Coordinates of C-alpha atoms and ligand atoms in Angstrom, one line a residue:
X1 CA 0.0 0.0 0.0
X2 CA 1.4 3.2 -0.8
X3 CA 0.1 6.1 0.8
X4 CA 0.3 9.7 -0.9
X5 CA 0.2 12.8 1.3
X6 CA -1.3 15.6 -0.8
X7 CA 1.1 18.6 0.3
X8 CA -0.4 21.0 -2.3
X9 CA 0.2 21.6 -6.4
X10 CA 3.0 21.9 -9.1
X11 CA 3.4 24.7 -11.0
X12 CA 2.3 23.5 -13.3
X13 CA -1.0 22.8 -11.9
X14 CA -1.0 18.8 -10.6
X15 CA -1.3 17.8 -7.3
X16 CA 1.9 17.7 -5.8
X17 CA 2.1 14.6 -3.1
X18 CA 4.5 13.1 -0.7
X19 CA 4.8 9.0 -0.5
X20 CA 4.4 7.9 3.0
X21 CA 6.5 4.7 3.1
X22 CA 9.0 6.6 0.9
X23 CA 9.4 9.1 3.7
X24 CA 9.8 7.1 6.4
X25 CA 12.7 5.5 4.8
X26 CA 14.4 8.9 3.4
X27 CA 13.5 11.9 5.9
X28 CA 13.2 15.3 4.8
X29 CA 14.9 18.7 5.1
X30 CA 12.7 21.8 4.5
X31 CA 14.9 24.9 4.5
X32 CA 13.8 28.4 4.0
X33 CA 14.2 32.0 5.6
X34 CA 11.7 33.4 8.5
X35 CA 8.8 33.7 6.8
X36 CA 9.0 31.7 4.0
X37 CA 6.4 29.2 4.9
X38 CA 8.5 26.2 6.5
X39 CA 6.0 26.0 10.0
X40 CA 3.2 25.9 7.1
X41 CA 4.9 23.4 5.3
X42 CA 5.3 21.1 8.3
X43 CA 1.6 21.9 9.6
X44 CA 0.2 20.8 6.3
X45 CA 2.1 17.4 5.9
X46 CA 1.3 17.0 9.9
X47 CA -2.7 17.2 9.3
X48 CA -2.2 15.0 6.5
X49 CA -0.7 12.6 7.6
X50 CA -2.5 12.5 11.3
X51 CA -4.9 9.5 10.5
X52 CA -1.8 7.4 8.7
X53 CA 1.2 7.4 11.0
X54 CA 2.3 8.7 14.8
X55 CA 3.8 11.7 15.0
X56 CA 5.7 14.2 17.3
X57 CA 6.5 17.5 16.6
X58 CA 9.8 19.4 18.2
X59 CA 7.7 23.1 18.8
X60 CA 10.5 25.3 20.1
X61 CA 7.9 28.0 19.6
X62 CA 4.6 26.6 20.9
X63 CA 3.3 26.9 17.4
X64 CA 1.8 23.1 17.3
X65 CA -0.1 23.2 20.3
X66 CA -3.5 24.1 17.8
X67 CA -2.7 20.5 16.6
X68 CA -4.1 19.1 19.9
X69 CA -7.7 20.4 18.9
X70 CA -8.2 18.9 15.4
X71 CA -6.1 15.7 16.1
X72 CA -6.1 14.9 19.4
X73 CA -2.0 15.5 20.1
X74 CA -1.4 15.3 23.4
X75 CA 0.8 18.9 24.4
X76 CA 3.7 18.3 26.5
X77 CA 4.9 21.5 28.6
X78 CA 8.3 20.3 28.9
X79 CA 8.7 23.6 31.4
X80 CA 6.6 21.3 33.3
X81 CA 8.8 18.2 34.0
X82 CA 12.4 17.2 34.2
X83 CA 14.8 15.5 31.7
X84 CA 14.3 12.0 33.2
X85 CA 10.2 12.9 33.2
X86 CA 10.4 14.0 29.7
X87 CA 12.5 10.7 28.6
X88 CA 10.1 8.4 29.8
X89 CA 7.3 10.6 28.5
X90 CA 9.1 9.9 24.9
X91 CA 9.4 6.1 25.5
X92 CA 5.7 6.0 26.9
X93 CA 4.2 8.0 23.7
X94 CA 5.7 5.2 21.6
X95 CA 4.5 2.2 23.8
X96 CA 1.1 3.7 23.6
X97 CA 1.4 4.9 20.1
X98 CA 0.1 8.3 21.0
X99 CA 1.0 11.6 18.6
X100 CA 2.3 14.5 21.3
X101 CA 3.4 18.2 20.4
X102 CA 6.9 18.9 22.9
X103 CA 6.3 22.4 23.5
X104 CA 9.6 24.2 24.7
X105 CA 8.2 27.8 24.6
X106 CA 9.3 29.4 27.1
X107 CA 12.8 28.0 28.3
X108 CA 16.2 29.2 27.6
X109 CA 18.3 27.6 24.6
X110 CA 20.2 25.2 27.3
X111 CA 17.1 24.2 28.3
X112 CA 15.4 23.4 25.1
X113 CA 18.5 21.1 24.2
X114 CA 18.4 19.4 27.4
X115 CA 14.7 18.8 27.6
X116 CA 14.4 18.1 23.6
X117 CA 17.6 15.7 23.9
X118 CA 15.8 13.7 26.7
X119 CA 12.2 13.1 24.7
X120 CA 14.2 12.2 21.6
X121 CA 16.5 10.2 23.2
X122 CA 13.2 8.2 24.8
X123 CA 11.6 7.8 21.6
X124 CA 14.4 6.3 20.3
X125 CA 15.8 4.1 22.9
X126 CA 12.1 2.4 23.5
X127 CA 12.5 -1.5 23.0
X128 CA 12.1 -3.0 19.9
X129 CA 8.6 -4.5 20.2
X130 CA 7.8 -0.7 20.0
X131 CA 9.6 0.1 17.2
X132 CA 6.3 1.1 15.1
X133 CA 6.9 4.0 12.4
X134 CA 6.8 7.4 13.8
X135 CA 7.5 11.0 12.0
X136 CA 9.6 13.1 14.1
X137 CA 9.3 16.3 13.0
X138 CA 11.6 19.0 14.4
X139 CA 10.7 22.9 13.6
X140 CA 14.1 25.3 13.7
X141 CA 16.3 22.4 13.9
X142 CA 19.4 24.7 13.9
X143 CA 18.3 25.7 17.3
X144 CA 19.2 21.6 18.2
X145 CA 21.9 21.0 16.1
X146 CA 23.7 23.5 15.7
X147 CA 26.8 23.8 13.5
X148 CA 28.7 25.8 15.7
X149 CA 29.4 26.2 19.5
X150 CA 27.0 28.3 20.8
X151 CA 26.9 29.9 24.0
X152 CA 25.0 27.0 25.6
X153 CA 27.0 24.3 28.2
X154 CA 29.1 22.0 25.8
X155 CA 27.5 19.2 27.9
X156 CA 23.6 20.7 26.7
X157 CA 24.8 20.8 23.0
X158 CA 26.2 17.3 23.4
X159 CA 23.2 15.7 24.5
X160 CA 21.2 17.4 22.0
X161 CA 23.5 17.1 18.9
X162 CA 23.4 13.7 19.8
X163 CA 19.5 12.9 20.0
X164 CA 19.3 14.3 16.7
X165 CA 22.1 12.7 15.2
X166 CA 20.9 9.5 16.1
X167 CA 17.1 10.2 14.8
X168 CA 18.4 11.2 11.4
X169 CA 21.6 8.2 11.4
X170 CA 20.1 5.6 13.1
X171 CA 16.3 6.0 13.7
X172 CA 15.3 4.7 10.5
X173 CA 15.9 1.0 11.7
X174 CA 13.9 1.9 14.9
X175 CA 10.8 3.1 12.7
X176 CA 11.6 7.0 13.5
X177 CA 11.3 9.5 10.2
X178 CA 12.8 13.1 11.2
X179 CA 11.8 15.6 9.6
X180 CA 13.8 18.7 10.0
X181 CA 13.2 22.3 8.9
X182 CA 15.4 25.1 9.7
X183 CA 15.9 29.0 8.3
X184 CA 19.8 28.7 7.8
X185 CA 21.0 25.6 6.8
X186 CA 24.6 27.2 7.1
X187 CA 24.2 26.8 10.9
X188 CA 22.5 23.3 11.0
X189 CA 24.9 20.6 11.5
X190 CA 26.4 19.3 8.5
X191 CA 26.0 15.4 9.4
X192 CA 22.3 15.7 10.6
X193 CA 21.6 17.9 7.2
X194 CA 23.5 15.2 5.1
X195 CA 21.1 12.3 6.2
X196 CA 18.0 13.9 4.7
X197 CA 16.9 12.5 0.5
X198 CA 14.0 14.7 0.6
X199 CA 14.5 18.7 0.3
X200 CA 12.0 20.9 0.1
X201 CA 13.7 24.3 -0.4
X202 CA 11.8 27.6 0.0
X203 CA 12.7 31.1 -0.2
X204 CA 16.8 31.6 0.5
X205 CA 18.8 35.2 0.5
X206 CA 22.1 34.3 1.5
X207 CA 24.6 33.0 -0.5
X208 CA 26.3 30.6 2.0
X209 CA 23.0 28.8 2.3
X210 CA 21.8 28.8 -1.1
X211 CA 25.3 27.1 -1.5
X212 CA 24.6 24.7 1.0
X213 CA 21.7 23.8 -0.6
X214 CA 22.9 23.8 -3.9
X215 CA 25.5 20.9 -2.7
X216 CA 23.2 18.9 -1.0
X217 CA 20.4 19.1 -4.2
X218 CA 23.9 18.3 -6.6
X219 CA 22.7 21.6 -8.0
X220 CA 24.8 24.3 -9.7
X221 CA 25.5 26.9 -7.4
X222 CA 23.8 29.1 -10.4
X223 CA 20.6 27.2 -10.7
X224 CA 20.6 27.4 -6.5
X225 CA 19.8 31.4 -7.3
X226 CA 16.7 30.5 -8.6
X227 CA 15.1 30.2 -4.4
X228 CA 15.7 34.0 -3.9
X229 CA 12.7 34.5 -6.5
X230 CA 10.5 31.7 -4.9
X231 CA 7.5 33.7 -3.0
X232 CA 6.1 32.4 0.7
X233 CA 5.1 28.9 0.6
X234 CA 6.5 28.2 -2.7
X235 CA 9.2 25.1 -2.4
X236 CA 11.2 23.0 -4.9
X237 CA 11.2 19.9 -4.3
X238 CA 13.5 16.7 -4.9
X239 CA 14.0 13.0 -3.4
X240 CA 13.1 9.5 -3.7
X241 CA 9.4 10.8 -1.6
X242 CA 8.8 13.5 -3.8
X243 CA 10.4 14.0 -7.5
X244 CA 13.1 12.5 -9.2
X245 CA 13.8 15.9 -10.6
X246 CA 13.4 19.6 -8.9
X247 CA 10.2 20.3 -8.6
X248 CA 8.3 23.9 -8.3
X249 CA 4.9 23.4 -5.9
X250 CA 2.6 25.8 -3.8
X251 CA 2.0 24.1 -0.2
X252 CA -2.1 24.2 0.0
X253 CA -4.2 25.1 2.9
X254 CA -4.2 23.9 6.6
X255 CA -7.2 23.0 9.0
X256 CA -5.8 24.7 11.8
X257 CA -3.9 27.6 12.8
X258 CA -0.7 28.4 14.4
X259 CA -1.0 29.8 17.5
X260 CA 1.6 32.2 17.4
X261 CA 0.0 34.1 14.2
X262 CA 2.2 36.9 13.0
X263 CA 1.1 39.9 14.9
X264 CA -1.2 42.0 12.1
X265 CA -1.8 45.5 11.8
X266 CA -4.6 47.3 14.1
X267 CA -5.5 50.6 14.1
X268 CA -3.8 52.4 17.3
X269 CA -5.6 52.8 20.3
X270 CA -6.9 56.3 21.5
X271 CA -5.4 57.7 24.4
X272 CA -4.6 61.2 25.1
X273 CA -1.1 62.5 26.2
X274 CA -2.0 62.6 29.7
X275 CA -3.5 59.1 29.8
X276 CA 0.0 58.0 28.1
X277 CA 2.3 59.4 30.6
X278 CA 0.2 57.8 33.6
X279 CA 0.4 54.1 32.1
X280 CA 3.8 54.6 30.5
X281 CA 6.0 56.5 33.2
X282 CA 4.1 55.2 36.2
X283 CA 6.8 54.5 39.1
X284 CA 8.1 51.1 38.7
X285 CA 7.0 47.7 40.6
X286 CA 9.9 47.1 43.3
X287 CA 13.1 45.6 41.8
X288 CA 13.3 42.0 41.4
X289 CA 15.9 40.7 43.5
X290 CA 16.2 37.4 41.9
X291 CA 19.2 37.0 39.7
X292 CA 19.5 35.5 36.7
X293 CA 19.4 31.5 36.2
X294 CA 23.3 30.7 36.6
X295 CA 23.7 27.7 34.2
X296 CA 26.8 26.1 35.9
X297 CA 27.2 27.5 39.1
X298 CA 30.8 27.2 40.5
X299 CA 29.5 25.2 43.4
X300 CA 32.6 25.2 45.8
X301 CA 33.2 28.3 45.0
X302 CA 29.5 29.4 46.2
X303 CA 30.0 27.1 49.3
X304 CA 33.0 28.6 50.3
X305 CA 31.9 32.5 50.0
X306 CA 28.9 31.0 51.8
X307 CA 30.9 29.3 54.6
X308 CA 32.7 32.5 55.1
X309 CA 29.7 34.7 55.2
X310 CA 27.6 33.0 57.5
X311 CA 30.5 33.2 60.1
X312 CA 30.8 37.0 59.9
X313 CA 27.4 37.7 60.6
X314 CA 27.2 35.7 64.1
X315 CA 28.9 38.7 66.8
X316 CA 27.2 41.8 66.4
X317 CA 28.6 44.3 68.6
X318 CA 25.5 46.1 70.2
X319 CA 24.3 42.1 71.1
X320 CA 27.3 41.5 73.1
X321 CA 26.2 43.5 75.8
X322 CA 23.0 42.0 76.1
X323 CA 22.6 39.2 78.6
X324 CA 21.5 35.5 76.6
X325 CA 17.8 36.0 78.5
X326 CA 17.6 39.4 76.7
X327 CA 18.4 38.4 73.8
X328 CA 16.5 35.7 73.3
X329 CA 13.4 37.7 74.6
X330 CA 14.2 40.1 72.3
X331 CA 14.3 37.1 69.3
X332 CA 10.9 35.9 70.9
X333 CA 9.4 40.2 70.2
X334 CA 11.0 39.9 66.8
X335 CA 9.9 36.8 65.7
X336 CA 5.6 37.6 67.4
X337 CA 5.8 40.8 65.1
X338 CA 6.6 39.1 61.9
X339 CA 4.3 36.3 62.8
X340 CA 1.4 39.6 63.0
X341 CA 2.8 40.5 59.6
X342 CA 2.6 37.6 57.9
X343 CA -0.9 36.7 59.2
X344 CA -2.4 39.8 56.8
X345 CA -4.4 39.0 54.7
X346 CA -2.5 38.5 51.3
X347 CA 1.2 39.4 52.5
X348 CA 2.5 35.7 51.2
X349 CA 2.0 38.0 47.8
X350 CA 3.1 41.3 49.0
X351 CA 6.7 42.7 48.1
X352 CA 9.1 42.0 50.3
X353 CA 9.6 46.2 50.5
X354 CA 6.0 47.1 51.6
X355 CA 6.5 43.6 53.9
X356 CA 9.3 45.1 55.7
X357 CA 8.3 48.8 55.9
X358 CA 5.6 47.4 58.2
X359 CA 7.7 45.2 60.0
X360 CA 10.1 48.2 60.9
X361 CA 6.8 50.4 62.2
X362 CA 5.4 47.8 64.3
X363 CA 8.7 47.3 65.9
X364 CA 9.5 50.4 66.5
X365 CA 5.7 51.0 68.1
X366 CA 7.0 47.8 70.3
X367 CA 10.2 49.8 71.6
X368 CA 12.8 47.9 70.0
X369 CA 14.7 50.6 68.5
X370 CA 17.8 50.7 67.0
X371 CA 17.6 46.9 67.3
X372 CA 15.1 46.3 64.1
X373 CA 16.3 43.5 61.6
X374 CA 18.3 45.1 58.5
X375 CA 15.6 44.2 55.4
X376 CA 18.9 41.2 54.3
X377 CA 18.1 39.7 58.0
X378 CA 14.6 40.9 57.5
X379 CA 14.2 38.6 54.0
X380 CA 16.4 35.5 55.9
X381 CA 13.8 35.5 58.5
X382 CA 10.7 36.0 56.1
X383 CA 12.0 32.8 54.2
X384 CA 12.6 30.7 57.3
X385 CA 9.3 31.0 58.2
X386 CA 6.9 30.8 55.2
X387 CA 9.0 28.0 54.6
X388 CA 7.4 26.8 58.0
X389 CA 10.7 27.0 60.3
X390 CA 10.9 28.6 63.9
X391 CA 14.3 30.7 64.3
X392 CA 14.4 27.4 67.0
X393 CA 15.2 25.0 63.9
X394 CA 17.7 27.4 62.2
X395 CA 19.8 27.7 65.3
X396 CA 20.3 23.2 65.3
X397 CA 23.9 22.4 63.7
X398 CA 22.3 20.0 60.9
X399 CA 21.0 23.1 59.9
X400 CA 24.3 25.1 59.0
X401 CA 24.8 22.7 56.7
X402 CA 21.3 22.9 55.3
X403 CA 21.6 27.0 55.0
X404 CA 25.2 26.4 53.7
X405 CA 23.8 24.3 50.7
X406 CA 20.9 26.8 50.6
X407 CA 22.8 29.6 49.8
X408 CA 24.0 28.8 46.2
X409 CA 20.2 29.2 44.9
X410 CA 18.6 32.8 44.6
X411 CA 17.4 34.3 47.9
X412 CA 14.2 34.0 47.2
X413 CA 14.5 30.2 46.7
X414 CA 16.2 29.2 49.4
X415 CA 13.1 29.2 51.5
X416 CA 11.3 26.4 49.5
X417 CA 14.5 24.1 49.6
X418 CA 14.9 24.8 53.4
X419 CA 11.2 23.6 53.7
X420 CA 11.5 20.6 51.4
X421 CA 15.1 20.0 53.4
X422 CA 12.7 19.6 57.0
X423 CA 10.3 17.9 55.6
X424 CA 13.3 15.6 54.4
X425 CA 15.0 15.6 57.4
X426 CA 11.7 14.6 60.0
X427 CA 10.4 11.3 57.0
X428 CA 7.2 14.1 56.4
X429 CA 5.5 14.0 53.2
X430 CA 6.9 15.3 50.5
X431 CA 5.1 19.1 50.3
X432 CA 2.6 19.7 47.7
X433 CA 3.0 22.2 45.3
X434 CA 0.4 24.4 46.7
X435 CA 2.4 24.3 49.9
X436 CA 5.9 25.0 47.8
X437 CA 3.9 27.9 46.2
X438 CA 2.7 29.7 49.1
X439 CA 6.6 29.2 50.8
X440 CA 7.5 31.4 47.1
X441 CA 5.3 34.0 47.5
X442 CA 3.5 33.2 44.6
X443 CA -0.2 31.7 43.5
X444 CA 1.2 29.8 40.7
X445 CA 1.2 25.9 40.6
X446 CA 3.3 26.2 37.7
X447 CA 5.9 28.0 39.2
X448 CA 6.0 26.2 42.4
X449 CA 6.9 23.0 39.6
X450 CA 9.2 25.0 37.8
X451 CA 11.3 26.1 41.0
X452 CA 11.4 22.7 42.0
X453 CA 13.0 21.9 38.7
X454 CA 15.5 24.3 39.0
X455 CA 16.6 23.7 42.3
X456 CA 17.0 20.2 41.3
X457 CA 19.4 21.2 38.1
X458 CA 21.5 23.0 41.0
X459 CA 22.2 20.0 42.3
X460 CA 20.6 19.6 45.1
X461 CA 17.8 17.7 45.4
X462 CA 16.2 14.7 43.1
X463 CA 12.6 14.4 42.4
X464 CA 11.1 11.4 42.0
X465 CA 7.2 10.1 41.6
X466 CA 6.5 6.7 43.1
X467 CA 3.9 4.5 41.4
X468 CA 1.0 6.3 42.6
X469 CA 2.3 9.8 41.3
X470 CA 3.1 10.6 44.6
X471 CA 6.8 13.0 44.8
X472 CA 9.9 11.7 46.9
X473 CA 12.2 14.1 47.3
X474 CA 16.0 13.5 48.4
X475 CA 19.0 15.9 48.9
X476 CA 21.5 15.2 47.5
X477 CA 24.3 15.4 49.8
X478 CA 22.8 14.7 53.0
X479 CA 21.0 11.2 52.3
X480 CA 17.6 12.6 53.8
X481 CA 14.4 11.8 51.7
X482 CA 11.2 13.1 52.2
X483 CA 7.9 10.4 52.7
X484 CA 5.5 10.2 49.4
X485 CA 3.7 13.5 49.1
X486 CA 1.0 14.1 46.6
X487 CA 2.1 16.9 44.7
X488 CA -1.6 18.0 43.7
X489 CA -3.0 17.7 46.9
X490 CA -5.1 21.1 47.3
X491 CA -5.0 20.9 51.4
X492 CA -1.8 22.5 52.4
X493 CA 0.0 20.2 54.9
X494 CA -0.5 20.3 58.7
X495 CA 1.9 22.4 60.4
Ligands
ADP1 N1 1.3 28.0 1.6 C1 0.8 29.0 2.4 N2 -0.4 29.4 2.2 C2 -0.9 30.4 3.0 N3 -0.3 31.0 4.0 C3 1.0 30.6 4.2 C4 1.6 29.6 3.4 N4 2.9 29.5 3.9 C5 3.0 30.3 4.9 N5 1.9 31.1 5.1 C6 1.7 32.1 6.1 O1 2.9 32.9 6.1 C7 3.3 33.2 7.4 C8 4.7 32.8 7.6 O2 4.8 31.3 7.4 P1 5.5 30.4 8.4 O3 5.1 29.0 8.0 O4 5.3 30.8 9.8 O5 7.0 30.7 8.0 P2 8.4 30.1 8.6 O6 8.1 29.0 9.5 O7 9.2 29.7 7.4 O8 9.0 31.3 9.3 C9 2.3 32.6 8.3 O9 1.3 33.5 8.7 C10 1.7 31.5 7.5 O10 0.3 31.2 7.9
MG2 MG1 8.4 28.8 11.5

């Protein structure tokens, strides 16, 4: 049985279609600049295709997501799970033959390697009895393999260079057909290009591409200047799948939409001046503290400042003249006025600036003076307790190594991991991530997920879901696991 995917017409006027069974056997490369139509190209020979074969698309853009509607794709936020999650994701979509969309909007370049390297590499380590044929279809493919060093971890561009050198050396054996489409075939790896017999080639301005191209069609590089003049969604085509000889063709229409349309013309808004200035220059939201995701954190190096640190803060001078009862009375005032601030309505969302301008007027109303809490000690003890802890725990040696490890994660973070770390260290329940959420400041589910995520590409802890989906979480260093919690549990845990 041969079956013929209708992709659109010839010049000439024919239907122009690709063989199925051809495909799977040969792969494709679509090349063409922004704008030319490749996303359309890949869309249309998706939809087509949908009721004949199992398909997964590579969406470094969210652009595929619309697929889920018509077809019944299921969308995988990879922001939403790790690299081991997303591998077995890839080996479970072929056991159960489902067609998924990886989305990987959203995450930095490292990222998208990483996470695109672990699906692929699932899909095509599966064992054989699943070894059913499967388009793999990867959109900006540049972005995966790239030719170059990029400014990603060698380690990230390894994996991923690797996953899609095996789905377009090796996969055809395991019943995987990649499809690959990328704007500059000058910076897609030349050995993941070379394994493609099908080329579609749309619209192409510079010369070191059309060049490529040229070589890989066995084209004059004269004849290659022929795809400057080809208009959106025009392609020539060539390979065993599709014409023994180049071949000019329209792509037709598609059922569905991409979600990211190209943003269109409206008229502008009405708004006087005055209106303008408000929104435009109003004063703006407190900074954001959190620095930016480090992607390979010198760990000793951050344990050592933090070492170092955390001794100089201990003697303060004006404490040294204060007897141990006063002081810790005076801990006790501290810590009863930041319990009344915290129990506001809302202030788990508030910003840490209006938090502590509150803190600092109740304590001084309470006669404390010159003693307040600096807004750094302030933000320490906010984090120790939404993540649950009494200045009690802090103060127990296990814990200097807890807050040591702590400290090579944002600020803001270390709250959360210090929660998880007592929840580790007393066999409770692993928190949910309503509970994780609330310890961030933050309403979002997602987030909470996400943070978990990263803390665990620091190093630090490993997530894990036991057979009933319920989360184990370890740290790393210190051997202490938490019990099975159920990360979707809405009640927040029992303090
Ligand atoms: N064959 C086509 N018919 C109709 N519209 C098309 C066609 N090809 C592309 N388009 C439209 O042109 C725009 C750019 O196409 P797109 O596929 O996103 O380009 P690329 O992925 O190459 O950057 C999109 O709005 C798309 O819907
Ligand atoms: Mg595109």
């Amino acid at each position: 049985m041969t079956v013929a995917i209708e992709m659109g017409h010839t010049t000439a006027g024919a239907s122009a279609a690709l063989d199925l069974e051809e495909l799977l056997a040969t792969r494709l490369l679509v090349q063409g600049n922004s704008g030319s139509g490749k996303s359309h190209l890949l869309r249309r020979l998706l939809e087509q295709s949908a009721p004949w074969v199992q398909q997964t698309i590579i969406d470094p853009e969210g652009d595929f997501v619309s697929l889920a509607d018509r077809f019944g794709h299921l969308v995988i936020d990879a922001d939403d799970h790790t690299e081991r999650g997303l591998q077995v994701a890839g080996e479970r979509a072929r056991i159960h033959r489902i067609s998924t969309v990886l989305n990987l909007e959203g995450l930095d370049a490292e990222n998208q390697m990483r996470r695109a390297a672990a699906f692929l590499g699932g899909l095509f380590e599966v064992v054989r009895d699943h070894w059913y044929p499967m388009l793999v279809v990867v959109d900006e493919a540049q972005l995966f393999a790239p030719a170059v060093a990029g400014e990603v971890s060698d380690e990230a561009r390894k994996l991923s260079l690797g996953a899609m050198t095996n789905l377009m050396c090796r996969g055809r054996k395991r019943g995987l057909a990649g499809i690959i489409a990328t704007q500059r075939l000058a910076k897609l790896a030349k050995n993941v290009a070379a394994e493609a017999s099908n080329f579609l080639m749309g619209r192409t301005f510079l010369d070191i591409d059309m060049a490529r191209a040229a070589d890989l069609l066995g084209m004059e590089r004269r004849q290659a200047d022929a795809f400057r003049d080809l208009e959106r969604g025009q392609f020539m085509a060539l390979g065993p799948a599709l014409s023994r000889r180049p071949l000019g063709l329209r792509i037709g229409p598609t059922d569905t939409q991409p979600r990211n349309a190209t943003p269109r013309l409206l008229p502008l808004p009405e708004a006087t001046l005055e209106d303008a200035r408000a929104v435009i220059l109003a004063a703006p939201p407190p900074e954001n503290t959190r620095p930016q995701r480090r992607s390979s954190p010198d760990l000793l190096g951050q344990l050592m400042a933090a070492k170092s640190a955390a001794l100089e803060i201990r003697p303060e001078a004006a404490e040294q003249s204060l007897s141990a009862e006063e002081l810790a009375e005076r801990r006790e005032r501290v810590d009863q006025i930041l319990c009344a601030v915290m129990a506001e309505p809302d202030a788990g969302f508030r910003a840490i600036g209006v938090l502590y301008q509150e803190f600092v007027v109740r304590c001084r109303i309470a006669g404390l003076g010159s003693a307040v809490p600096d807004l750094t000690e302030f933000r320490r003890m906010l984090t120790r307790a939404r993540a649950g802890l009494g200045s009690d725990v802090a103060e127990d040696d296990a814990w200097q190594d807890v807050s040591i490890r702590a400290s090579i994660l944002p600020e803001d973070m270390q709250g959360v991991f210090m929660m998880i770390a007592r929840a580790a260290k007393e066999g409770w329940p692993c928190p949910n991530d309503a509970a994780i959420a609330r310890a961030y400041g933050s309403h979002s589910l997602r987030r909470a997920r996400r943070l978990l995520t990263y803390i665990e590409e620091q190093g630090l802890i490993v997530c894990q879901l036991d057979g009933a989906g319920r989360r184990i979480v370890t740290l790393v260093e210190l051997a202490w696991a938490t019990a099975p919690g159920d990360p979707n549990a809405e009640e927040l845990p029992v303090d």
